[in-house]
Amino acid sequence: MTATPGQTPDQTPAPGDEAVPGFTRVYSGKVRDLYEPVDPSDATMLVVASDRVSAFDHALEPGIPGKGELLTTLSLWWFDQLRVPNHLVPDHRVDGSSRIPASVSGRSMLVKKLDMFPIECVVRGYLTGSGWKEYQATQTVCGLPLPAGLNNGDRLPEPIYTPAYKAPMGEHDENIDFEQTVELVGPDVAAELRDLSLAIFAQASHVAEGRGVILADTKFEFGADRETGVTTLADEVLTSDSSRYWDAEAWNSGTTPTERMASFDKQIVRDWLAANWEDDGVTPPPTLPSEIVERTALRYRELLERLTGDAA
């Protein structure tokens, strides 16, 4: 796993940055940090999930307590469920033989370095969010035509693949069509990314539904294995930050969009921020109230317990 092409590794300590014995930080995102081993012959990386939270492309304060560990635990669980090559190395787990330093145990994954594709592979199974806004205006989502008469939160006739280009750091990702992914990675890889994304989404949706949870949409990232060239699932997978999850019972019985789409992610944060702040490009986002932080943490934890059957 590497920084996305076009992004410059960040060597400047970030707020809350931490020293990790045996590793050097090479990149900090809004939520996760990447570390390389001090030993240059070691072809692994350490992905550390923080408690930071972001919304509308802004980092917010304070973080969500325990979020990094909850997200990492959920990613590892999903990697175990999915039957596709992934970037984990055999000793990624936190146990007596793990190479993960104790200072970041529980919220880190030891992974292989990959040549990452600059594509966010987004799959949508339900109409919501920005897709709903576009549908109201044009009856399309990311340019793909949909049937008339759909409502906010409705299940789509079939899941759709709506990729995005991972822009250089500091710029916004950009929705693109399939033809543009072909221009970026070639026809064979573009088709493989689409087909893998749809297949993983179908498998994950089936697993979630068996636990009373709806997977509304998600995004995947892939890279090429540097030794074999095999397209490999990377980064976080199917977490509350990369996916929308809803309670199936609420979706079936609810009479309003708010009731139907009771989510297990940071939608609580998004809703509060949208109601209390206007992004004018100048005014920084306000501090999150403790009540919003606590409610969000509880929803993250509830999702993990619902899916895995284990209390974190």
GROMACS .gro file of N, CA and C in nm, residues 78 82-85 123 192-207 215 218 220-222 232-234 237-238:
model
   96
   78TRP      N    1  -1.412  -0.803   0.846
   78TRP     CA    2  -1.459  -0.814   0.708
   78TRP      C    3  -1.355  -0.880   0.618
   82LEU      N    4  -1.443  -1.203   0.357
   82LEU     CA    5  -1.442  -1.186   0.212
   82LEU      C    6  -1.343  -1.282   0.146
   83ARG      N    7  -1.384  -1.337   0.036
   83ARG     CA    8  -1.301  -1.435  -0.035
   83ARG      C    9  -1.229  -1.369  -0.152
   84VAL      N   10  -1.150  -1.266  -0.121
   84VAL     CA   11  -1.071  -1.197  -0.224
   84VAL      C   12  -0.933  -1.168  -0.167
   85PRO      N   13  -0.830  -1.158  -0.252
   85PRO     CA   14  -0.697  -1.124  -0.202
   85PRO      C   15  -0.699  -0.988  -0.132
  123VAL      N   16  -1.987   0.166  -0.466
  123VAL     CA   17  -2.104   0.087  -0.504
  123VAL      C   18  -2.223   0.135  -0.422
  192GLU      N   19  -1.204  -0.516  -1.409
  192GLU     CA   20  -1.182  -0.597  -1.290
  192GLU      C   21  -1.222  -0.523  -1.164
  193LEU      N   22  -1.187  -0.394  -1.154
  193LEU     CA   23  -1.225  -0.314  -1.037
  193LEU      C   24  -1.376  -0.307  -1.023
  194ARG      N   25  -1.445  -0.284  -1.135
  194ARG     CA   26  -1.592  -0.278  -1.132
  194ARG      C   27  -1.651  -0.411  -1.087
  195ASP      N   28  -1.606  -0.520  -1.150
  195ASP     CA   29  -1.665  -0.651  -1.121
  195ASP      C   30  -1.635  -0.697  -0.979
  196LEU      N   31  -1.512  -0.673  -0.933
  196LEU     CA   32  -1.477  -0.708  -0.796
  196LEU      C   33  -1.560  -0.628  -0.696
  197SER      N   34  -1.575  -0.500  -0.721
  197SER     CA   35  -1.650  -0.414  -0.630
  197SER      C   36  -1.795  -0.460  -0.617
  198LEU      N   37  -1.858  -0.489  -0.729
  198LEU     CA   38  -1.997  -0.533  -0.726
  198LEU      C   39  -2.010  -0.669  -0.658
  199ALA      N   40  -1.913  -0.759  -0.682
  199ALA     CA   41  -1.920  -0.892  -0.621
  199ALA      C   42  -1.900  -0.883  -0.469
  200ILE      N   43  -1.804  -0.802  -0.425
  200ILE     CA   44  -1.780  -0.789  -0.280
  200ILE      C   45  -1.901  -0.723  -0.214
  201PHE      N   46  -1.959  -0.623  -0.280
  201PHE     CA   47  -2.077  -0.556  -0.225
  201PHE      C   48  -2.192  -0.657  -0.208
  202ALA      N   49  -2.212  -0.743  -0.307
  202ALA     CA   50  -2.320  -0.842  -0.299
  202ALA      C   51  -2.296  -0.938  -0.183
  203GLN      N   52  -2.172  -0.984  -0.168
  203GLN     CA   53  -2.141  -1.075  -0.058
  203GLN      C   54  -2.159  -1.008   0.077
  204ALA      N   55  -2.107  -0.886   0.090
  204ALA     CA   56  -2.117  -0.815   0.218
  204ALA      C   57  -2.262  -0.782   0.251
  205SER      N   58  -2.340  -0.746   0.151
  205SER     CA   59  -2.482  -0.715   0.173
  205SER      C   60  -2.556  -0.836   0.228
  206HIS      N   61  -2.525  -0.952   0.173
  206HIS     CA   62  -2.589  -1.076   0.219
  206HIS      C   63  -2.554  -1.104   0.365
  207VAL      N   64  -2.426  -1.087   0.398
  207VAL     CA   65  -2.382  -1.110   0.536
  207VAL      C   66  -2.452  -1.012   0.631
  215LEU      N   67  -2.659  -0.272   0.413
  215LEU     CA   68  -2.544  -0.201   0.357
  215LEU      C   69  -2.595  -0.117   0.241
  218THR      N   70  -2.101   0.181  -0.021
  218THR     CA   71  -1.966   0.172   0.033
  218THR      C   72  -1.866   0.210  -0.073
  220PHE      N   73  -1.455   0.094  -0.205
  220PHE     CA   74  -1.340   0.007  -0.192
  220PHE      C   75  -1.220   0.072  -0.260
  221GLU      N   76  -1.101   0.031  -0.216
  221GLU     CA   77  -0.979   0.072  -0.284
  221GLU      C   78  -0.895  -0.052  -0.310
  222PHE      N   79  -0.828  -0.053  -0.424
  222PHE     CA   80  -0.750  -0.168  -0.465
  222PHE      C   81  -0.611  -0.123  -0.512
  232THR      N   82  -0.561  -0.637  -0.555
  232THR     CA   83  -0.571  -0.670  -0.413
  232THR      C   84  -0.652  -0.566  -0.338
  233LEU      N   85  -0.745  -0.611  -0.256
  233LEU     CA   86  -0.827  -0.522  -0.175
  233LEU      C   87  -0.742  -0.459  -0.065
  234ALA      N   88  -0.754  -0.327  -0.048
  234ALA     CA   89  -0.665  -0.256   0.044
  234ALA      C   90  -0.741  -0.155   0.127
  237VAL      N   91  -1.201  -0.148   0.498
  237VAL     CA   92  -1.304  -0.210   0.417
  237VAL      C   93  -1.432  -0.221   0.498
  238LEU      N   94  -1.541  -0.169   0.440
  238LEU     CA   95  -1.675  -0.184   0.495
  238LEU      C   96  -1.686  -0.136   0.640
   0.00000   0.00000   0.00000
